[in-house]
PDB file of C-alpha atoms and ligand atoms in Angstrom:
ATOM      1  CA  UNK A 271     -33.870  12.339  23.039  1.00  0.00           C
ATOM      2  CA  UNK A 272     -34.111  12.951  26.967  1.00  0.00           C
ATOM      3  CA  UNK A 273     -35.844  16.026  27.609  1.00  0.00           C
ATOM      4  CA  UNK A 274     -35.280  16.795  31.023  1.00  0.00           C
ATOM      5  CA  UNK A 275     -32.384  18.334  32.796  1.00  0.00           C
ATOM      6  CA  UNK A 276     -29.751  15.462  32.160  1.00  0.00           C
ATOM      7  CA  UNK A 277     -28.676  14.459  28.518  1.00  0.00           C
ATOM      8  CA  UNK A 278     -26.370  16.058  26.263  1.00  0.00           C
ATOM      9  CA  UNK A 279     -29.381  18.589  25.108  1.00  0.00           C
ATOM     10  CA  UNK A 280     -30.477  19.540  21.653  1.00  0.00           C
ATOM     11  CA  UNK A 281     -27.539  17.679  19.187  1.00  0.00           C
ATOM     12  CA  UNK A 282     -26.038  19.717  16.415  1.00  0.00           C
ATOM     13  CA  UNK A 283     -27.591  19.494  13.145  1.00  0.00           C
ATOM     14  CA  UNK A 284     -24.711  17.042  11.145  1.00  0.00           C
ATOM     15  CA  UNK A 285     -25.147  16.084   7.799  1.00  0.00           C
ATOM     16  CA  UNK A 286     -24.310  12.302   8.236  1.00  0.00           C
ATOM     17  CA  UNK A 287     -24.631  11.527   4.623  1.00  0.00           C
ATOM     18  CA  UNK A 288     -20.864  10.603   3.976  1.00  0.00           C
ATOM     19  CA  UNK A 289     -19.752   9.208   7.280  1.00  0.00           C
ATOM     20  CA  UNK A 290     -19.126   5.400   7.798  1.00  0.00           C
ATOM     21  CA  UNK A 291     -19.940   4.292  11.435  1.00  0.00           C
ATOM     22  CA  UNK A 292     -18.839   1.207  13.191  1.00  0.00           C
ATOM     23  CA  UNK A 293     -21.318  -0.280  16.075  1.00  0.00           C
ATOM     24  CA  UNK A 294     -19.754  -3.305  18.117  1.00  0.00           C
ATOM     25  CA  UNK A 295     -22.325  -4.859  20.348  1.00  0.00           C
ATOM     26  CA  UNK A 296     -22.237  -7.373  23.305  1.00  0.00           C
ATOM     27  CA  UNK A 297     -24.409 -10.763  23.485  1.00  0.00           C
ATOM     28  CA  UNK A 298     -24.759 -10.799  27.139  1.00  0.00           C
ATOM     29  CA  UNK A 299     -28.572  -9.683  28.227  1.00  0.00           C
ATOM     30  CA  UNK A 300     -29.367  -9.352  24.034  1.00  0.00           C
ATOM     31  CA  UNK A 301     -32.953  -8.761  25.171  1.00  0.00           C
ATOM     32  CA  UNK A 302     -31.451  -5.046  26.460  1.00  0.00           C
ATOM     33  CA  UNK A 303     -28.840  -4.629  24.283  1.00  0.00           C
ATOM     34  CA  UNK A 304     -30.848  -5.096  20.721  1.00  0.00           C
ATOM     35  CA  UNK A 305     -33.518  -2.218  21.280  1.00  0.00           C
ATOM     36  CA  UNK A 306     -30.558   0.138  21.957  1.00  0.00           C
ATOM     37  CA  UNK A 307     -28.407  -1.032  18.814  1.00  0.00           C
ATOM     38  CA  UNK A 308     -31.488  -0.430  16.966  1.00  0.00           C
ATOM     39  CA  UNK A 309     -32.282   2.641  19.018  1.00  0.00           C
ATOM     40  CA  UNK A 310     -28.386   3.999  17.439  1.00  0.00           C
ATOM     41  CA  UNK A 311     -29.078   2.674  14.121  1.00  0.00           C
ATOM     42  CA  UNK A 312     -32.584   4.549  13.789  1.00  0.00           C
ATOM     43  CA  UNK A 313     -30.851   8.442  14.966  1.00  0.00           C
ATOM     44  CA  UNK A 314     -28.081   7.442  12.618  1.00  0.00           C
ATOM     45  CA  UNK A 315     -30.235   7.143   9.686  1.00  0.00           C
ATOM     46  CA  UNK A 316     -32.208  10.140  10.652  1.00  0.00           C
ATOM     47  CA  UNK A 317     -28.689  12.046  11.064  1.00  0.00           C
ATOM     48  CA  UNK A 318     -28.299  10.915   7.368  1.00  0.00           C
ATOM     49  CA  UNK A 319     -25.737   8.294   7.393  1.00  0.00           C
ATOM     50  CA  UNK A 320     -26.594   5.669   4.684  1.00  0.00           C
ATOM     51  CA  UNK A 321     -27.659   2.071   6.208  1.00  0.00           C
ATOM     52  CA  UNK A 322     -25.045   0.476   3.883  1.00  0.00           C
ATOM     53  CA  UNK A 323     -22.630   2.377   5.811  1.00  0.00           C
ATOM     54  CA  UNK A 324     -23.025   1.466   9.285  1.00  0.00           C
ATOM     55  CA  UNK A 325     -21.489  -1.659  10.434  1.00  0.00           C
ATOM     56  CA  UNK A 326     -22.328  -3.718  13.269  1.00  0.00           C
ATOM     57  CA  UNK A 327     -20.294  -6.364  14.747  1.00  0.00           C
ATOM     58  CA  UNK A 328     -21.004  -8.719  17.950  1.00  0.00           C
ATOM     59  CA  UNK A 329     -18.801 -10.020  20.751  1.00  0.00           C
ATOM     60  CA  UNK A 330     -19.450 -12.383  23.145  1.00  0.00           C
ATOM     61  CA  UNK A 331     -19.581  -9.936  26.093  1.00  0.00           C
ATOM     62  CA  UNK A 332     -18.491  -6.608  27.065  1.00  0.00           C
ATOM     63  CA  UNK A 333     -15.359  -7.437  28.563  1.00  0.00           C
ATOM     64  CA  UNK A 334     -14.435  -8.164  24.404  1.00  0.00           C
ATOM     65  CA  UNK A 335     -15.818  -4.213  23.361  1.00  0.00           C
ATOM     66  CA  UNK A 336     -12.505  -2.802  23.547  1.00  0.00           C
ATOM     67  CA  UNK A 337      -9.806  -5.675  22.026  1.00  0.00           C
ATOM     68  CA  UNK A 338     -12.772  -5.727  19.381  1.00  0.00           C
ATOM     69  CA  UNK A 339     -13.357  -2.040  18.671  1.00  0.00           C
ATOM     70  CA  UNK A 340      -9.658  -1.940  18.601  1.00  0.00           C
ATOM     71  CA  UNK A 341      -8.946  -4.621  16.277  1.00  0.00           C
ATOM     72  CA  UNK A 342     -11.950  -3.734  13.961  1.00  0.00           C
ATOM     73  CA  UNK A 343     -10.738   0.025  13.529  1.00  0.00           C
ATOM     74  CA  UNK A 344      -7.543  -1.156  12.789  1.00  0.00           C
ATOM     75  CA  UNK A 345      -8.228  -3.378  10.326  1.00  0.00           C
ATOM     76  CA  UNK A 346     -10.505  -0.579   8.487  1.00  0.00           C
ATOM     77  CA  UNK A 347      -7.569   1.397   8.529  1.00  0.00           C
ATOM     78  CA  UNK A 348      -5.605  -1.014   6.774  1.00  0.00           C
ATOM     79  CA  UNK A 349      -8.354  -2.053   4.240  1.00  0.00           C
ATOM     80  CA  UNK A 350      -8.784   1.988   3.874  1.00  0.00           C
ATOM     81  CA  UNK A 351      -5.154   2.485   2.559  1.00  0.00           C
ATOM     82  CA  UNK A 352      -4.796  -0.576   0.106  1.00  0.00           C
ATOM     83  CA  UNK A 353      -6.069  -2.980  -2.012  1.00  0.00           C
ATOM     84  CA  UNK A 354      -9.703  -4.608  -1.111  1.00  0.00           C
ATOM     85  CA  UNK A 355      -9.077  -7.376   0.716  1.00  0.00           C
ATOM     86  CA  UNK A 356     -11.204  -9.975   2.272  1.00  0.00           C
ATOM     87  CA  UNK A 357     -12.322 -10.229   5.686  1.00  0.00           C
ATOM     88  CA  UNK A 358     -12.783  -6.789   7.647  1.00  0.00           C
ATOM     89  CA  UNK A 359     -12.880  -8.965  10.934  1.00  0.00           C
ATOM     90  CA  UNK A 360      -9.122 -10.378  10.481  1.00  0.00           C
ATOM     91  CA  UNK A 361      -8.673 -12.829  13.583  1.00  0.00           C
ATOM     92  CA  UNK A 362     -11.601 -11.678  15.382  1.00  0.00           C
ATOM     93  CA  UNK A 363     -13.549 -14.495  13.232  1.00  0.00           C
ATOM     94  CA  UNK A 364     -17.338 -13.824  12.266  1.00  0.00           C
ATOM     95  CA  UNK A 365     -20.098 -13.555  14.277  1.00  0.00           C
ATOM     96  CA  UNK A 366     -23.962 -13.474  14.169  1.00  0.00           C
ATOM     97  CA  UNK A 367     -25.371 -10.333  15.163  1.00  0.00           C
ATOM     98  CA  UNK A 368     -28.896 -10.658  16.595  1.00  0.00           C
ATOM     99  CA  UNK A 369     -29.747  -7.321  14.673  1.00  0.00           C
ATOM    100  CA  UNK A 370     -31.582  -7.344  12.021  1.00  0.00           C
ATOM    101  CA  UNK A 371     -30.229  -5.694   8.522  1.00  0.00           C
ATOM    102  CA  UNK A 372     -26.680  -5.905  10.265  1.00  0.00           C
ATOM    103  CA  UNK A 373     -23.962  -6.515   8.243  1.00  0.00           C
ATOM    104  CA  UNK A 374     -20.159  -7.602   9.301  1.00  0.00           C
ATOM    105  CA  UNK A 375     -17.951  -6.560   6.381  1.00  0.00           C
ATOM    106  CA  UNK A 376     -16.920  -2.734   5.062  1.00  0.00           C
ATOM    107  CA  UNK A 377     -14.465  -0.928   2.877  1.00  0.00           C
ATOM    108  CA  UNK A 378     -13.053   1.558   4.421  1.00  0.00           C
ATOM    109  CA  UNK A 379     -12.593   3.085   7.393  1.00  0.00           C
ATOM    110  CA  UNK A 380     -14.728   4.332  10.183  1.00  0.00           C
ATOM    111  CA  UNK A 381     -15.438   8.387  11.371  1.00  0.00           C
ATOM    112  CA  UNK A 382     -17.218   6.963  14.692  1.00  0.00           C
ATOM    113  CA  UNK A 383     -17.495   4.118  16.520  1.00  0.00           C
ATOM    114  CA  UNK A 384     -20.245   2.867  18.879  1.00  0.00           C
ATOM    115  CA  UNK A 385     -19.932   0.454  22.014  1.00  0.00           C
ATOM    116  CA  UNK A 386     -22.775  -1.126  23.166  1.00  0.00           C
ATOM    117  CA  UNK A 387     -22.781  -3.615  25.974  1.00  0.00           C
ATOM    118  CA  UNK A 388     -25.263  -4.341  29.205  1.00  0.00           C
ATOM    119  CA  UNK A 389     -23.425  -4.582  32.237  1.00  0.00           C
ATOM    120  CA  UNK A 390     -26.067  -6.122  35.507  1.00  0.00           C
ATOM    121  CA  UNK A 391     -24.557  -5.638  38.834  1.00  0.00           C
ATOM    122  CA  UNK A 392     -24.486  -9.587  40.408  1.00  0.00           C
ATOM    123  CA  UNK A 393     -23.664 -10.471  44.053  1.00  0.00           C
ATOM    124  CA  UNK A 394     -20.270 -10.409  43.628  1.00  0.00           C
ATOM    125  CA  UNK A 395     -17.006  -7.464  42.396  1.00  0.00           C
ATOM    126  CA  UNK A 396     -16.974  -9.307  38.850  1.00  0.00           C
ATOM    127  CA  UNK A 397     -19.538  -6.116  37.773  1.00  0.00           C
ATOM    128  CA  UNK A 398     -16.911  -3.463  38.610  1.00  0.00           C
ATOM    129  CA  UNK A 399     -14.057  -5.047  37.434  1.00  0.00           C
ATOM    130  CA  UNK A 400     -15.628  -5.827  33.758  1.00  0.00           C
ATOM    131  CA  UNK A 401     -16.967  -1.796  34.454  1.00  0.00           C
ATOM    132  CA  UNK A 402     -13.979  -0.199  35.247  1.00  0.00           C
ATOM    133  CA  UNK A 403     -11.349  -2.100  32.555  1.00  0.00           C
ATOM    134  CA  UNK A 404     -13.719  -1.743  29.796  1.00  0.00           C
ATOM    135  CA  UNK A 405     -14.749   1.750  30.356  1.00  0.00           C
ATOM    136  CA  UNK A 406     -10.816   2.791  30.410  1.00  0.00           C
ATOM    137  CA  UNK A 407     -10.090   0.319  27.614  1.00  0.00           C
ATOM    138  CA  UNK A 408     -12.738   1.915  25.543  1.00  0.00           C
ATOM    139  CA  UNK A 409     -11.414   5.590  26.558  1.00  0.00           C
ATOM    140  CA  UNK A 410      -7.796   4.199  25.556  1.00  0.00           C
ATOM    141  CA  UNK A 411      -9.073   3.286  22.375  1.00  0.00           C
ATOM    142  CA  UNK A 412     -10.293   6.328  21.612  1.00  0.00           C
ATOM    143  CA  UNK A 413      -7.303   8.326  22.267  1.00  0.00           C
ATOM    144  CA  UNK A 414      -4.482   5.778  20.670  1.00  0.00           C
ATOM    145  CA  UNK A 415      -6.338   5.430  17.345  1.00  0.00           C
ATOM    146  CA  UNK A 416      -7.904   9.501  17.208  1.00  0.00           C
ATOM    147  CA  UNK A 417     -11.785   7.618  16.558  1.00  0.00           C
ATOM    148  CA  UNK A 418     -14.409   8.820  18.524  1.00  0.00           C
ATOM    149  CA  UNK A 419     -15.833   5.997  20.811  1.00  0.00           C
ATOM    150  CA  UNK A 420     -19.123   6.365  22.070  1.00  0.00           C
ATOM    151  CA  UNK A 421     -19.283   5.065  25.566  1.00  0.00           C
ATOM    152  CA  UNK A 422     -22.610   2.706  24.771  1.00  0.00           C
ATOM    153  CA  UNK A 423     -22.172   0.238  28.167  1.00  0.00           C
ATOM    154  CA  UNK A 424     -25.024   0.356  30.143  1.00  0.00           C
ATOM    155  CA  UNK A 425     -23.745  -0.505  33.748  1.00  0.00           C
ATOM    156  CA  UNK A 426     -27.019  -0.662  36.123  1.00  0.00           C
ATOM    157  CA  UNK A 427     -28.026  -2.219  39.695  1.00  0.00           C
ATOM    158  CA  UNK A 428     -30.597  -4.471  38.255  1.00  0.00           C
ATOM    159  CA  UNK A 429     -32.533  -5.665  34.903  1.00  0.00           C
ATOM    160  CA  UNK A 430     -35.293  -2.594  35.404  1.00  0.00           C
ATOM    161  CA  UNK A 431     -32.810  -0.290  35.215  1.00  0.00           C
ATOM    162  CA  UNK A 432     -31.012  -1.698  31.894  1.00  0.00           C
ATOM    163  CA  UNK A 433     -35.109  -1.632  30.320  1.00  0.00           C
ATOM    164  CA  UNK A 434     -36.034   1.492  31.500  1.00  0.00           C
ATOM    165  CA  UNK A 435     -32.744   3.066  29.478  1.00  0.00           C
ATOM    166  CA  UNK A 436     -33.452   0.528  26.908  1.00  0.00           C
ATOM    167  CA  UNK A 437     -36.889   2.483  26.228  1.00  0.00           C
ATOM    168  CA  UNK A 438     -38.678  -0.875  27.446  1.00  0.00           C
ATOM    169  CA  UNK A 439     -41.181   0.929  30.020  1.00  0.00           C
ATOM    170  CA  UNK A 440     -43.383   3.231  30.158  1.00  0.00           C
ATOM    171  CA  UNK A 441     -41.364   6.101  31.955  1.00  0.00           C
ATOM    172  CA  UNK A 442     -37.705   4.595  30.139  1.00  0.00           C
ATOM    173  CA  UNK A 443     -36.086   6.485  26.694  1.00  0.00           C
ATOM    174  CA  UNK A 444     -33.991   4.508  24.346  1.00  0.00           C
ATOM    175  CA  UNK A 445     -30.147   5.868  25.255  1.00  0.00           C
ATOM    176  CA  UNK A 446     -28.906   3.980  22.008  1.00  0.00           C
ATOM    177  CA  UNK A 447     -30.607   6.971  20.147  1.00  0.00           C
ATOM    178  CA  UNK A 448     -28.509   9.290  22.393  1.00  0.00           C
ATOM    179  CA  UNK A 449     -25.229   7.575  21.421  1.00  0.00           C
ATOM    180  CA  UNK A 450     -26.518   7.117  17.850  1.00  0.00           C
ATOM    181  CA  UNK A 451     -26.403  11.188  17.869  1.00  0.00           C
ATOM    182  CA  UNK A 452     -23.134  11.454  19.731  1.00  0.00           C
ATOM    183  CA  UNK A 453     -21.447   9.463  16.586  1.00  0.00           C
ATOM    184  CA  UNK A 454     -22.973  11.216  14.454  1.00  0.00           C
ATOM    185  CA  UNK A 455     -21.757  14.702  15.851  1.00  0.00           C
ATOM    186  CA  UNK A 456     -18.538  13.450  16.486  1.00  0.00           C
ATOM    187  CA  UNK A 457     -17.645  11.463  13.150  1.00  0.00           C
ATOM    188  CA  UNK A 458     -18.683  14.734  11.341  1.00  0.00           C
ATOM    189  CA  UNK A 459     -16.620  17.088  13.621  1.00  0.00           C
ATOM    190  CA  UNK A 460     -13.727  14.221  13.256  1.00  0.00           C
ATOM    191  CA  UNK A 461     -14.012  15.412   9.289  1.00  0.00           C
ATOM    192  CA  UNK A 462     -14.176  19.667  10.025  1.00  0.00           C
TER     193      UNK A 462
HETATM  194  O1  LIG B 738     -21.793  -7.840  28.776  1.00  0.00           O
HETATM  195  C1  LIG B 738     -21.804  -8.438  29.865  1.00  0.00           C
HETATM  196  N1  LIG B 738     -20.865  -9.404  30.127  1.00  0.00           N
HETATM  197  C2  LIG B 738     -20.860 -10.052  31.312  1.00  0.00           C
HETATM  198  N2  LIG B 738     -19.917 -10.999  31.519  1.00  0.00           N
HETATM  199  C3  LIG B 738     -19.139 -11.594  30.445  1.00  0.00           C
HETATM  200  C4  LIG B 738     -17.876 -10.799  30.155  1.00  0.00           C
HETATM  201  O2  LIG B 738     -18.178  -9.555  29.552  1.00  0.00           O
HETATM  202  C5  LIG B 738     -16.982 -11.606  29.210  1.00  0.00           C
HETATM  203  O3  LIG B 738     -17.656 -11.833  27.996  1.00  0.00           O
HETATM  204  C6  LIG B 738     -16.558 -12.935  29.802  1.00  0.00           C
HETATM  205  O4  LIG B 738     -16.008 -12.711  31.101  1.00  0.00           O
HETATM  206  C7  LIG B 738     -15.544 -13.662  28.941  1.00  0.00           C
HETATM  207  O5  LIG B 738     -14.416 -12.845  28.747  1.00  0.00           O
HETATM  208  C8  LIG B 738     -21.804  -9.736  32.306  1.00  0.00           C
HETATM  209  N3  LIG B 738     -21.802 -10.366  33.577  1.00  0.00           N
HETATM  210  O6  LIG B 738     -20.901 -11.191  33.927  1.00  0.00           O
HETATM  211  O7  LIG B 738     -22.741 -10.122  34.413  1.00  0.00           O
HETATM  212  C9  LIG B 738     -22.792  -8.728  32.009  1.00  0.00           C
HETATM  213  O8  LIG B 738     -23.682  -8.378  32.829  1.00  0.00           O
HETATM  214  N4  LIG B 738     -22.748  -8.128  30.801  1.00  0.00           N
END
């Protein structure tokens, strides 16, 4: 965790051993966005959430994070409240997940959810737009459905920046391990 003066400080201690958490993860820039999946997955195990109990899902891009988080925490909801049924992903149609260990189907539903995504500013407005609609789809989300969503979109000036809060350099920490905390505080606070 980030020792200086930014960063949400020391976390609570929460005992993560019954929560189920849901991370949905870009493909764009996969290079950045895998060390901070795994960065989240790592602070979620040591939080005590069981590995069979975190879910990971992958859209093409961020611009997908919300419609995706949406549709997969709905879907848990249903699967939560009846019969087991098949496919958690309903429409959204499998995909590979360049994580390792991942796995794409649950039973239940989720106490937390994690966004991940890798936004590079380009030469043109296309950064801010994707930026802006998916960081207020993503707070929409959160708000409709009462699931914590853990704002995971990296949205930085150029490729050094997205490594250096990847934990890639020297002088960089991994902010996935930051977010893996927040769910963790959050989906046991959702259960208080
Ligand atoms: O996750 C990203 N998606 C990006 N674009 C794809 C976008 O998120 C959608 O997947 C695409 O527009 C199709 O809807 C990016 N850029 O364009 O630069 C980017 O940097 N990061």
């Amino acid at each position: 965790m980030f020792s200086g003066t930014k960063g949400p400080g020391e976390a609570e201690a929460m005992d993560g051993t019954n929560l189920r958490v849901l991370i949905v993860h870009a493909r764009w820039n996969t290079s950045l966005v895998t060390p901070l999946v795994e960065g989240a997955r790592k602070k979620l195990q040591e939080r005590g959430v069981k590995a069979s109990n975190i879910i990971t899902q992958s859209v093409p891009g961020s611009w997908e994070l919300p419609i995706a988080v949406q549709r997969l925490y709905s879907a848990s909801q249903v699967q939560a409240s009846s019969a087991p049924s098949g496919d958690l992903l309903g429409g959204l149609g499998r995909s590979s997940t360049p994580v390792p260990g991942a796995s794409s189907s649950s039973k239940g539903t989720f106490d937390a959810i994690i966004a991940i995504g890798v936004l590079i500013k380009g030469d043109t407005a296309h950064f801010e737009h994707i930026a802006e609609s998916v960081s207020r789809g993503l707070m929409r989300v959160q708000l409709d459905f009462g699931v914590p969503v853990i704002f995971g979109l990296l949205t930085v000036l150029n490729e050094e920046q997205a490594r250096k809060r990847a934990g890639l350099t020297f002088d960089g920490y991994n902010h996935g391990e930051d977010w893996g905390d927040a769910a963790a505080e959050m989906g046991a606070k959702r259960k208080l």
